[in-house]
Amino acid sequence: MAKDKTHYSCTECGGTSAKWLGKCPHCGAWNTLIESAPEAASGATKNRFAALAPSSEVMALSDIEASDVQRTPTGIGELDRVLGGGMVEGGVVLIGGDPGIGKSTLLLQALDALQRQGLPAPGAAGPSQGARAPSGGSAPRAAGQRRGGTLYVTGEESGAQVALRSRRLGIEGSQVQVLAEIQLEKILATLAARQPAVAVIDSIQTVYSDQLTSAPGSVAQVRECAAHLTRAAKASGTAIVLVGHVTKEGALAGPRVLEHMVDTVLYFEGDTHSSYRLIRAIKNRFGAVNEIGVFAMTERGLKGVNNPSAIFLSQHSEPVPGSCVLVTLEGTRPMLVEVQALVDNGGPSPRRLSVGLERDRLAMLLAVLHRHAGVACMDQDVFVNAVGGVQIREPAADLAVMLAITSSLRGKPLPKGFLAFGEVGLAGEVRPAPRGQERLKEAAKLGFSVAVVPKANAPKKNDKAFEGLTIHAVERVEEALQLVRSLD
Ligand code: TYD
Ligand code: MG
């Protein structure tokens, strides 16, 4: 008889080990192994991925009918944008973010908007799937309930708290169905009985299953519960949104396995002190990744910002040293973001700090500056910050970061209406950014007057769209610095 032995699983990759180790043998992360319940305790664990996609016969690819997914727009434009057009039947969305950033608020607003559309039960035309109630849970509540619509499962707040929030959002008369429950089996039973079109589980970390002995919120629990819910979504056609907490390091708590299981992963960004919030799609089986939705947190919930190009610029009446604007283009929408740098006398081991930008990239840029342009910051503290709590991940920010640093070092502001973008390579070359023309058009539209861009991004012909914008093309870092000095 096989003995149930506890094992250790990695919170990063979900890999397992029979004994505790300081370093995960699978992904090499340190101190991530934690004790968890035996894997094969229940039969359910065996076919964890069994129902993620319906099984079918072997067929030639050309014979398989490509069906476009049916999307239901939530009616919240910025959310639909990151979702790739709306909720998909049977689709599972994982939405992560810091506490207090607005996950519950947004989802309640979205559910209310969806509810007002009067959503029918998924596959309403098809055969009834009511018989799918899983065993082990409580019996479905009274039969003959209305099907379709929306369901908000809250594990963190009581129903009364959710109601209070809805008052605040001004959606008192809302018909969104609320269930305060954290036990997986009961949630599954309710889903099966009610067949909502869209259900939100707020949050996945509070859900636990009786079948597992490990504590709620542990890796094993989160993974198992998410797998069960995903399977339920695929089987019934209910679209499920899982809310996930984010750890201090900025990753969704729980194993990465969670990200693999779901169809779409969205992250909330932005600092809780500013009123702007960004939602980024980092994985989307039904749409583009890196698409960004922009919201402002108001007294009455989150409001979409339709034209966010310039909200991440701080308002200086006159240019100040250490500030450079760049155009980022993540997803389909160009946005102007201000990068600030402060270079100051440091101690024996100077600090390099970055907020919203990668620190390793900063170290690399400082090395390139030194080797290729002779600008040394060895004895200086260097701080860089992307204004407004934006996270900039694309390397096209390199040139702007570099120019902000040199501007701070020299104590000389960049000219008024100045912007720059372009990737910087280790050899000191300035590489083109994707879709440079679109970025330049956006800058011209907003009245910027001087741009320093990679050579390949400079427009070939004179275009009306760039009117008022003087575009300088550069190939090398030293060239860019020289050019900026000539603009003083
Ligand atoms: P919440 O949605 O509870 O965050 P999460 O679920 O991600 O933890 O966000 C709550 C925050 O938003 C809280 O600090 C108060 C603020 N808020 C507003 O500013 N306006 C509103 O209308 C609401 C409902 C919340
Ligand atoms: Mg919440």
Coordinates of C-alpha atoms and ligand atoms in Angstrom, one line a residue:
M1 CA 0.0 0.0 0.0
A2 CA 1.4 3.3 -1.0
K3 CA 1.9 5.5 2.0
D4 CA 0.8 9.1 1.8
K5 CA 3.9 11.1 2.5
T6 CA 4.1 14.8 2.7
H7 CA 6.3 16.4 0.1
Y8 CA 7.6 19.8 -0.6
S9 CA 6.5 22.0 -3.5
C10 CA 8.0 25.1 -4.9
T11 CA 5.9 28.3 -4.7
E12 CA 7.5 29.6 -7.9
C13 CA 7.3 26.7 -10.4
G14 CA 5.1 24.2 -8.6
G15 CA 7.9 21.6 -8.8
T16 CA 8.0 19.0 -6.1
S17 CA 10.7 17.3 -4.0
A18 CA 10.5 14.5 -1.5
K19 CA 12.6 16.4 1.0
W20 CA 13.1 20.0 1.9
L21 CA 15.9 21.8 0.0
G22 CA 17.1 25.3 0.2
K23 CA 17.1 25.6 -3.6
C24 CA 14.3 24.3 -5.9
P25 CA 15.8 21.5 -8.0
H26 CA 13.4 22.4 -10.8
C27 CA 13.6 26.2 -11.3
G28 CA 16.6 27.0 -9.1
A29 CA 14.8 29.5 -6.9
W30 CA 15.9 29.8 -3.3
N31 CA 13.7 29.3 -0.2
T32 CA 10.6 28.5 -2.1
L33 CA 10.0 24.9 -1.1
I34 CA 7.1 24.6 1.4
E35 CA 5.5 21.5 2.9
S36 CA 2.4 20.4 1.1
A37 CA -0.1 17.6 1.2
P38 CA 0.4 14.4 -0.7
E39 CA -0.2 14.9 -4.4
A40 CA -2.1 11.7 -5.2
A41 CA -4.3 11.9 -2.2
S42 CA -7.4 12.1 -4.3
G43 CA -8.2 10.7 -7.7
A44 CA -8.9 14.3 -8.9
T45 CA -5.3 15.2 -8.8
K46 CA -4.4 12.6 -11.4
N47 CA -6.2 14.2 -14.3
R48 CA -5.5 17.7 -13.3
F49 CA -5.3 18.8 -16.9
A50 CA -7.7 16.3 -18.3
A51 CA -10.5 18.6 -19.1
L52 CA -8.7 21.8 -19.9
A53 CA -9.6 21.2 -23.5
P54 CA -12.2 18.8 -24.6
S55 CA -10.6 15.6 -26.0
S56 CA -11.3 14.6 -29.6
E57 CA -10.2 12.2 -32.4
V58 CA -7.0 12.7 -34.4
M59 CA -7.8 14.9 -37.4
A60 CA -5.9 16.8 -40.0
L61 CA -5.6 20.4 -39.1
S62 CA -7.3 21.5 -42.3
D63 CA -10.3 19.4 -41.4
I64 CA -10.9 21.0 -38.1
E65 CA -13.3 23.8 -38.3
A66 CA -11.8 27.0 -36.9
S67 CA -14.5 28.6 -34.8
D68 CA -14.2 32.1 -33.7
V69 CA -14.8 32.5 -30.0
Q70 CA -18.0 34.3 -28.9
R71 CA -17.2 37.3 -26.8
T72 CA -19.5 39.1 -24.4
P73 CA -18.3 42.7 -23.9
T74 CA -18.4 43.6 -20.3
G75 CA -19.4 47.2 -21.2
I76 CA -16.3 48.5 -19.5
G77 CA -14.3 49.5 -22.5
E78 CA -10.9 49.5 -21.0
L79 CA -11.4 46.0 -19.5
D80 CA -12.7 44.7 -22.8
R81 CA -9.6 46.0 -24.4
V82 CA -7.3 43.9 -22.3
L83 CA -9.6 40.9 -22.5
G84 CA -9.4 41.1 -26.2
G85 CA -13.0 42.1 -26.7
G86 CA -14.9 40.7 -23.8
M87 CA -15.5 37.6 -21.7
V88 CA -15.3 34.3 -23.6
E89 CA -17.7 31.4 -22.8
G90 CA -15.8 28.9 -20.7
G91 CA -12.8 31.2 -20.5
V92 CA -10.9 31.5 -17.3
V93 CA -9.3 34.8 -16.4
L94 CA -6.8 35.3 -13.6
I95 CA -6.5 38.9 -12.3
G96 CA -3.8 39.8 -10.0
G97 CA -2.7 42.9 -8.1
D98 CA -1.7 44.5 -4.9
P99 CA -4.2 44.7 -2.1
G100 CA -6.4 47.7 -2.3
I101 CA -5.6 48.4 -5.9
G102 CA -9.2 47.9 -7.1
K103 CA -9.7 44.3 -8.2
S104 CA -12.9 43.7 -6.3
T105 CA -14.2 47.2 -7.3
L106 CA -13.6 46.6 -11.0
L107 CA -15.0 43.1 -11.0
L108 CA -18.2 44.2 -9.2
Q109 CA -18.6 47.0 -11.7
A110 CA -18.0 44.6 -14.5
L111 CA -20.5 42.0 -13.2
D112 CA -23.1 44.6 -12.7
A113 CA -22.7 45.9 -16.2
L114 CA -22.9 42.3 -17.5
Q115 CA -25.9 41.5 -15.4
R116 CA -27.7 44.5 -16.9
Q117 CA -27.3 42.9 -20.3
G118 CA -29.4 40.0 -19.0
L119 CA -26.9 37.2 -19.9
P120 CA -28.4 33.8 -20.6
A121 CA -27.0 30.6 -19.2
P122 CA -24.0 29.4 -21.2
G123 CA -24.9 27.0 -24.0
A124 CA -28.6 27.8 -23.2
A125 CA -29.6 26.5 -26.6
G126 CA -27.7 23.2 -26.1
P127 CA -28.6 20.2 -23.8
S128 CA -29.1 21.0 -20.2
Q129 CA -25.9 20.5 -18.2
G130 CA -27.5 20.7 -14.8
A131 CA -26.6 17.1 -14.0
R132 CA -23.0 18.0 -13.7
A133 CA -23.2 19.0 -10.1
P134 CA -20.1 17.4 -8.5
S135 CA -20.5 14.9 -5.8
G136 CA -19.1 15.7 -2.3
G137 CA -20.6 19.2 -2.3
S138 CA -23.8 20.3 -0.7
A139 CA -26.9 19.7 -2.8
P140 CA -27.7 22.4 -5.2
R141 CA -30.1 24.9 -3.8
A142 CA -33.8 24.9 -4.8
A143 CA -34.3 23.7 -8.3
G144 CA -35.9 25.9 -10.9
Q145 CA -33.7 28.8 -10.2
R146 CA -33.1 31.4 -12.8
R147 CA -30.1 30.4 -14.9
G148 CA -27.6 32.7 -16.5
G149 CA -26.6 36.0 -15.2
T150 CA -23.7 36.6 -13.0
L151 CA -22.3 35.2 -9.7
Y152 CA -19.9 37.0 -7.4
V153 CA -18.3 34.6 -4.9
T154 CA -16.7 36.5 -2.1
G155 CA -14.3 34.8 0.3
E156 CA -12.7 37.9 1.7
E157 CA -15.6 40.1 2.4
S158 CA -19.0 39.4 3.8
G159 CA -22.1 39.9 1.7
A160 CA -22.8 43.1 3.7
Q161 CA -19.5 44.5 2.8
V162 CA -20.0 43.8 -0.9
A163 CA -23.4 45.5 -0.6
L164 CA -21.8 48.5 1.0
R165 CA -19.3 48.7 -1.8
S166 CA -22.1 48.5 -4.4
R167 CA -23.8 51.5 -2.7
R168 CA -20.6 53.4 -3.1
L169 CA -20.4 52.5 -6.7
G170 CA -24.0 53.7 -7.2
I171 CA -25.3 50.3 -8.3
E172 CA -27.8 49.7 -5.6
G173 CA -30.5 48.0 -7.6
S174 CA -27.9 45.4 -8.9
Q175 CA -29.1 41.9 -9.6
V176 CA -25.6 40.4 -9.4
Q177 CA -25.9 37.2 -7.3
V178 CA -23.6 37.2 -4.3
L179 CA -22.3 34.1 -2.5
A180 CA -20.1 34.4 0.5
E181 CA -18.4 31.0 0.5
I182 CA -14.8 29.7 0.6
Q183 CA -15.4 26.0 0.3
L184 CA -14.6 24.7 -3.2
E185 CA -17.2 22.0 -3.2
K186 CA -20.0 24.4 -2.3
I187 CA -18.9 26.9 -4.9
L188 CA -18.8 24.2 -7.6
A189 CA -22.3 23.0 -6.6
T190 CA -23.6 26.5 -6.8
L191 CA -22.0 27.0 -10.2
A192 CA -23.5 23.8 -11.5
A193 CA -27.0 24.6 -10.1
R194 CA -27.1 28.2 -11.3
Q195 CA -25.1 28.0 -14.5
P196 CA -24.1 31.7 -14.4
A197 CA -22.7 33.1 -17.6
V198 CA -19.9 34.8 -15.7
A199 CA -18.7 34.1 -12.2
V200 CA -16.0 35.8 -10.1
I201 CA -14.1 34.1 -7.4
D202 CA -12.7 36.7 -5.1
S203 CA -10.1 35.4 -4.2
I204 CA -8.7 32.1 -5.2
Q205 CA -6.4 32.1 -2.2
T206 CA -9.3 32.0 0.2
V207 CA -10.9 29.0 -1.5
Y208 CA -10.1 25.6 0.0
S209 CA -11.1 22.0 -0.6
D210 CA -12.0 19.5 2.1
Q211 CA -10.2 16.9 0.0
L212 CA -6.8 18.3 0.8
T213 CA -5.3 18.5 4.2
S214 CA -3.1 21.5 3.6
A215 CA -4.1 24.9 4.8
P216 CA -6.2 27.3 2.7
G217 CA -3.9 29.6 0.7
S218 CA -1.2 26.9 0.4
V219 CA 0.3 26.1 -2.9
A220 CA -1.5 22.7 -3.1
Q221 CA -4.9 24.2 -2.2
V222 CA -4.6 27.1 -4.6
R223 CA -3.5 24.9 -7.4
E224 CA -6.1 22.2 -6.9
C225 CA -9.0 24.7 -6.4
A226 CA -8.0 26.6 -9.5
A227 CA -7.8 23.4 -11.5
H228 CA -11.3 22.3 -10.4
L229 CA -12.8 25.7 -11.2
T230 CA -11.1 25.7 -14.6
R231 CA -12.4 22.3 -15.4
A232 CA -15.9 23.4 -14.3
A233 CA -15.6 26.5 -16.5
K234 CA -14.6 24.4 -19.5
A235 CA -17.3 21.8 -18.9
S236 CA -20.2 24.2 -18.3
G237 CA -19.3 27.2 -20.4
T238 CA -19.3 29.6 -17.5
A239 CA -16.7 32.2 -17.8
I240 CA -14.8 32.4 -14.5
V241 CA -12.6 35.2 -13.2
L242 CA -10.2 34.3 -10.5
V243 CA -8.8 37.1 -8.3
G244 CA -5.3 36.4 -7.1
H245 CA -3.1 38.1 -4.6
V246 CA 0.3 39.3 -5.4
T247 CA 3.3 38.6 -3.2
K248 CA 5.8 41.2 -2.0
E249 CA 8.0 40.2 -4.9
G250 CA 5.2 41.1 -7.3
A251 CA 4.3 37.6 -8.4
L252 CA 0.9 36.0 -8.1
A253 CA 1.0 34.0 -4.9
G254 CA 0.8 30.3 -5.6
P255 CA 2.6 28.4 -8.2
R256 CA 3.2 29.5 -11.7
V257 CA 1.1 26.5 -12.6
L258 CA -1.9 28.8 -12.1
E259 CA -0.8 31.0 -15.0
H260 CA -0.5 28.0 -17.2
M261 CA -3.9 26.7 -16.4
V262 CA -6.0 29.8 -17.2
D263 CA -6.6 31.4 -20.5
T264 CA -5.9 35.0 -19.6
V265 CA -3.7 36.6 -17.0
L266 CA -4.2 40.2 -16.2
Y267 CA -2.2 42.3 -13.7
F268 CA -3.1 45.5 -12.1
E269 CA -0.3 48.1 -12.0
G270 CA 0.1 51.6 -10.7
D271 CA 0.8 52.7 -7.2
T272 CA -2.1 53.0 -4.8
H273 CA -1.2 56.6 -4.1
S274 CA -2.0 57.9 -7.5
S275 CA -5.5 57.6 -8.8
Y276 CA -4.5 55.9 -12.1
R277 CA -4.6 52.2 -12.4
L278 CA -3.3 50.1 -15.3
I279 CA -4.4 46.6 -16.2
R280 CA -2.0 44.7 -18.4
A281 CA -2.7 41.4 -20.2
I282 CA 0.4 39.3 -19.8
K283 CA -1.1 36.2 -21.3
N284 CA -4.2 35.9 -23.4
R285 CA -5.3 33.0 -25.4
F286 CA -8.1 35.1 -26.9
G287 CA -6.4 38.3 -27.6
A288 CA -3.1 40.3 -27.7
V289 CA -0.7 40.4 -24.8
N290 CA 0.8 43.5 -23.3
E291 CA -2.5 45.3 -24.1
I292 CA -3.1 47.9 -21.5
G293 CA -6.3 49.3 -20.0
V294 CA -6.2 52.5 -18.1
F295 CA -8.5 53.5 -15.2
A296 CA -8.8 56.3 -12.8
M297 CA -10.0 55.5 -9.2
T298 CA -12.8 57.9 -8.3
E299 CA -15.2 58.3 -5.5
R300 CA -17.6 56.0 -7.4
G301 CA -15.3 53.3 -8.5
L302 CA -13.0 52.8 -11.4
K303 CA -13.6 54.9 -14.6
G304 CA -12.0 54.0 -17.9
V305 CA -9.6 56.6 -19.3
N306 CA -10.1 56.6 -23.0
N307 CA -7.2 58.8 -24.0
P308 CA -4.4 58.1 -21.6
S309 CA -1.5 59.3 -23.7
A310 CA -0.4 62.1 -21.5
I311 CA -1.5 61.2 -18.0
F312 CA 1.9 59.9 -17.0
L313 CA 3.6 63.2 -17.5
S314 CA 4.3 65.3 -14.5
Q315 CA 3.4 68.9 -15.0
H316 CA 6.5 71.0 -15.0
S317 CA 6.0 74.6 -16.0
E318 CA 9.6 74.7 -17.1
P319 CA 11.8 71.8 -18.1
V320 CA 13.8 70.4 -15.1
P321 CA 17.1 68.5 -15.1
G322 CA 16.8 64.7 -15.0
S323 CA 13.5 64.3 -16.7
C324 CA 12.9 62.8 -20.2
V325 CA 9.7 61.8 -21.9
L326 CA 9.4 58.7 -24.0
V327 CA 6.7 57.1 -26.0
T328 CA 6.0 53.5 -24.9
L329 CA 3.9 51.3 -27.1
E330 CA 2.8 48.2 -25.3
G331 CA -0.1 46.5 -26.8
T332 CA -1.7 48.7 -29.4
R333 CA -1.7 52.1 -27.8
P334 CA 1.1 54.6 -27.6
M335 CA 1.5 56.4 -24.3
L336 CA 3.8 59.2 -23.3
V337 CA 5.6 58.5 -20.0
E338 CA 8.1 60.6 -18.1
V339 CA 11.2 59.0 -16.8
Q340 CA 13.0 60.8 -14.0
A341 CA 16.6 60.3 -12.9
L342 CA 18.5 61.7 -10.0
V343 CA 22.3 61.3 -9.9
D344 CA 23.8 62.4 -6.6
N345 CA 27.1 61.9 -4.7
G346 CA 27.1 58.5 -3.2
G347 CA 29.1 56.8 -0.5
P348 CA 31.7 54.1 -1.0
S349 CA 29.1 51.7 -2.4
P350 CA 26.8 53.9 -4.5
R351 CA 23.2 52.8 -4.9
R352 CA 21.3 52.1 -8.1
L353 CA 17.6 52.2 -7.6
S354 CA 14.8 52.0 -10.1
V355 CA 11.0 52.2 -9.8
G356 CA 9.0 51.0 -12.7
L357 CA 12.0 50.1 -14.7
E358 CA 14.3 47.1 -14.6
R359 CA 17.3 47.5 -12.3
D360 CA 19.5 45.2 -14.2
R361 CA 18.8 47.2 -17.3
L362 CA 19.8 50.4 -15.4
A363 CA 23.2 48.8 -14.4
M364 CA 23.7 47.9 -18.1
L365 CA 22.9 51.4 -19.3
L366 CA 25.3 52.9 -16.8
A367 CA 28.0 50.6 -18.1
V368 CA 27.3 51.5 -21.7
L369 CA 27.3 55.2 -20.8
H370 CA 30.7 54.8 -19.3
R371 CA 32.3 52.7 -21.9
H372 CA 30.9 54.3 -25.0
A373 CA 30.2 57.9 -24.1
G374 CA 32.8 58.4 -21.3
V375 CA 30.1 59.4 -18.8
A376 CA 31.1 57.9 -15.4
C377 CA 28.6 57.5 -12.5
M378 CA 30.9 55.2 -10.5
D379 CA 30.8 57.3 -7.3
Q380 CA 27.3 58.4 -7.7
D381 CA 23.9 57.2 -6.4
V382 CA 21.6 56.8 -9.4
F383 CA 17.8 56.7 -8.9
V384 CA 15.4 56.4 -11.8
N385 CA 11.6 56.4 -11.7
A386 CA 8.8 56.1 -14.2
V387 CA 6.2 58.7 -13.2
G388 CA 2.7 57.6 -12.2
G389 CA 3.5 54.1 -11.1
V390 CA 3.8 52.7 -14.7
Q391 CA 5.9 49.6 -15.3
I392 CA 7.9 50.0 -18.4
R393 CA 9.2 46.7 -19.7
E394 CA 10.2 47.4 -23.2
P395 CA 13.8 48.2 -24.0
A396 CA 12.7 51.2 -26.1
A397 CA 12.9 53.2 -22.9
D398 CA 16.7 52.8 -22.8
L399 CA 17.6 56.0 -24.6
A400 CA 15.2 58.1 -22.5
V401 CA 16.6 56.7 -19.3
M402 CA 20.1 57.4 -20.5
L403 CA 19.3 61.0 -21.4
A404 CA 17.5 61.6 -18.1
I405 CA 20.6 60.3 -16.3
T406 CA 23.0 62.5 -18.2
S407 CA 20.7 65.5 -17.8
S408 CA 20.7 65.1 -14.1
L409 CA 24.4 64.6 -14.0
R410 CA 25.0 67.8 -15.9
G411 CA 22.3 69.6 -14.1
K412 CA 20.9 70.8 -17.4
P413 CA 17.3 70.2 -18.4
L414 CA 16.4 68.7 -21.8
P415 CA 14.7 71.2 -24.1
K416 CA 11.1 72.0 -23.8
G417 CA 8.9 69.5 -25.7
F418 CA 11.6 66.9 -25.9
L419 CA 11.2 63.2 -26.2
A420 CA 13.4 60.2 -27.0
F421 CA 13.0 56.5 -27.4
G422 CA 15.1 53.6 -28.7
E423 CA 16.8 50.5 -27.4
V424 CA 20.5 50.7 -26.4
G425 CA 22.8 47.8 -27.1
L426 CA 26.0 46.8 -25.3
A427 CA 28.1 47.9 -28.2
G428 CA 26.7 51.4 -27.8
E429 CA 24.4 51.2 -30.8
V430 CA 20.8 52.6 -30.7
R431 CA 18.4 50.1 -32.0
P432 CA 15.0 50.8 -33.5
A433 CA 11.8 50.4 -31.5
P434 CA 8.9 48.6 -32.9
R435 CA 6.3 50.8 -34.7
G436 CA 8.4 54.0 -34.3
Q437 CA 6.2 56.0 -36.7
E438 CA 3.1 55.5 -34.6
R439 CA 5.0 56.7 -31.5
L440 CA 6.2 59.8 -33.3
K441 CA 2.7 60.5 -34.5
E442 CA 1.3 60.4 -31.0
A443 CA 4.1 62.7 -29.8
A444 CA 3.4 65.2 -32.6
K445 CA -0.3 65.1 -31.8
L446 CA 0.4 66.1 -28.3
G447 CA 2.5 69.0 -29.3
F448 CA 6.0 67.7 -28.7
S449 CA 8.6 69.6 -30.7
V450 CA 12.0 67.7 -30.6
A451 CA 12.5 64.0 -30.8
V452 CA 15.7 61.9 -30.7
V453 CA 15.0 58.5 -32.2
P454 CA 16.9 55.5 -33.7
K455 CA 17.9 56.0 -37.3
A456 CA 15.6 53.2 -38.5
N457 CA 12.6 54.8 -36.8
A458 CA 13.0 58.2 -38.5
P459 CA 10.3 58.8 -41.1
K460 CA 11.6 58.6 -44.7
K461 CA 9.3 61.1 -46.3
N462 CA 7.8 64.3 -45.0
D463 CA 4.5 63.4 -43.5
K464 CA 1.9 65.9 -42.4
A465 CA 1.4 63.8 -39.2
F466 CA 4.8 64.8 -37.9
E467 CA 4.3 68.5 -38.4
G468 CA 5.9 70.7 -35.7
L469 CA 8.2 67.8 -34.6
T470 CA 11.9 68.1 -35.4
I471 CA 13.1 64.5 -35.6
H472 CA 16.8 63.7 -35.0
A473 CA 18.0 60.3 -36.0
V474 CA 20.9 58.7 -34.1
E475 CA 22.8 55.5 -34.5
R476 CA 25.0 55.6 -31.5
V477 CA 24.8 56.6 -27.8
E478 CA 27.6 59.1 -28.1
E479 CA 25.9 60.7 -31.0
A480 CA 22.7 61.1 -29.0
L481 CA 24.6 62.7 -26.1
Q482 CA 26.4 65.1 -28.5
L483 CA 23.2 66.1 -30.2
V484 CA 21.5 66.8 -26.8
R485 CA 24.5 69.0 -25.8
S486 CA 24.1 70.9 -29.1
L487 CA 20.5 71.7 -28.2
D488 CA 21.4 73.4 -25.0
Ligands
TYD1 P1 -10.6 47.1 -3.7 O1 -11.4 46.9 -4.9 O2 -11.2 46.6 -2.4 O3 -9.2 46.4 -3.9 P2 -8.7 44.9 -4.0 O4 -9.9 44.1 -4.1 O5 -7.8 44.9 -5.2 O6 -8.0 44.6 -2.7 O7 -10.2 48.6 -3.7 C1 -10.4 49.3 -2.6 C2 -9.8 50.7 -2.7 O8 -10.3 51.5 -3.6 C3 -9.9 51.3 -1.3 O9 -8.6 51.8 -0.9 C4 -10.9 52.4 -1.5 C5 -10.8 52.7 -3.0 N1 -12.2 53.0 -3.6 C6 -12.4 54.2 -4.1 O10 -11.5 55.1 -4.1 N2 -13.6 54.5 -4.7 C7 -14.6 53.6 -4.7 O11 -15.7 53.9 -5.3 C8 -14.4 52.3 -4.1 C9 -15.4 51.2 -4.1 C10 -13.1 52.0 -3.6
MG2 MG -10.7 42.7 -2.8

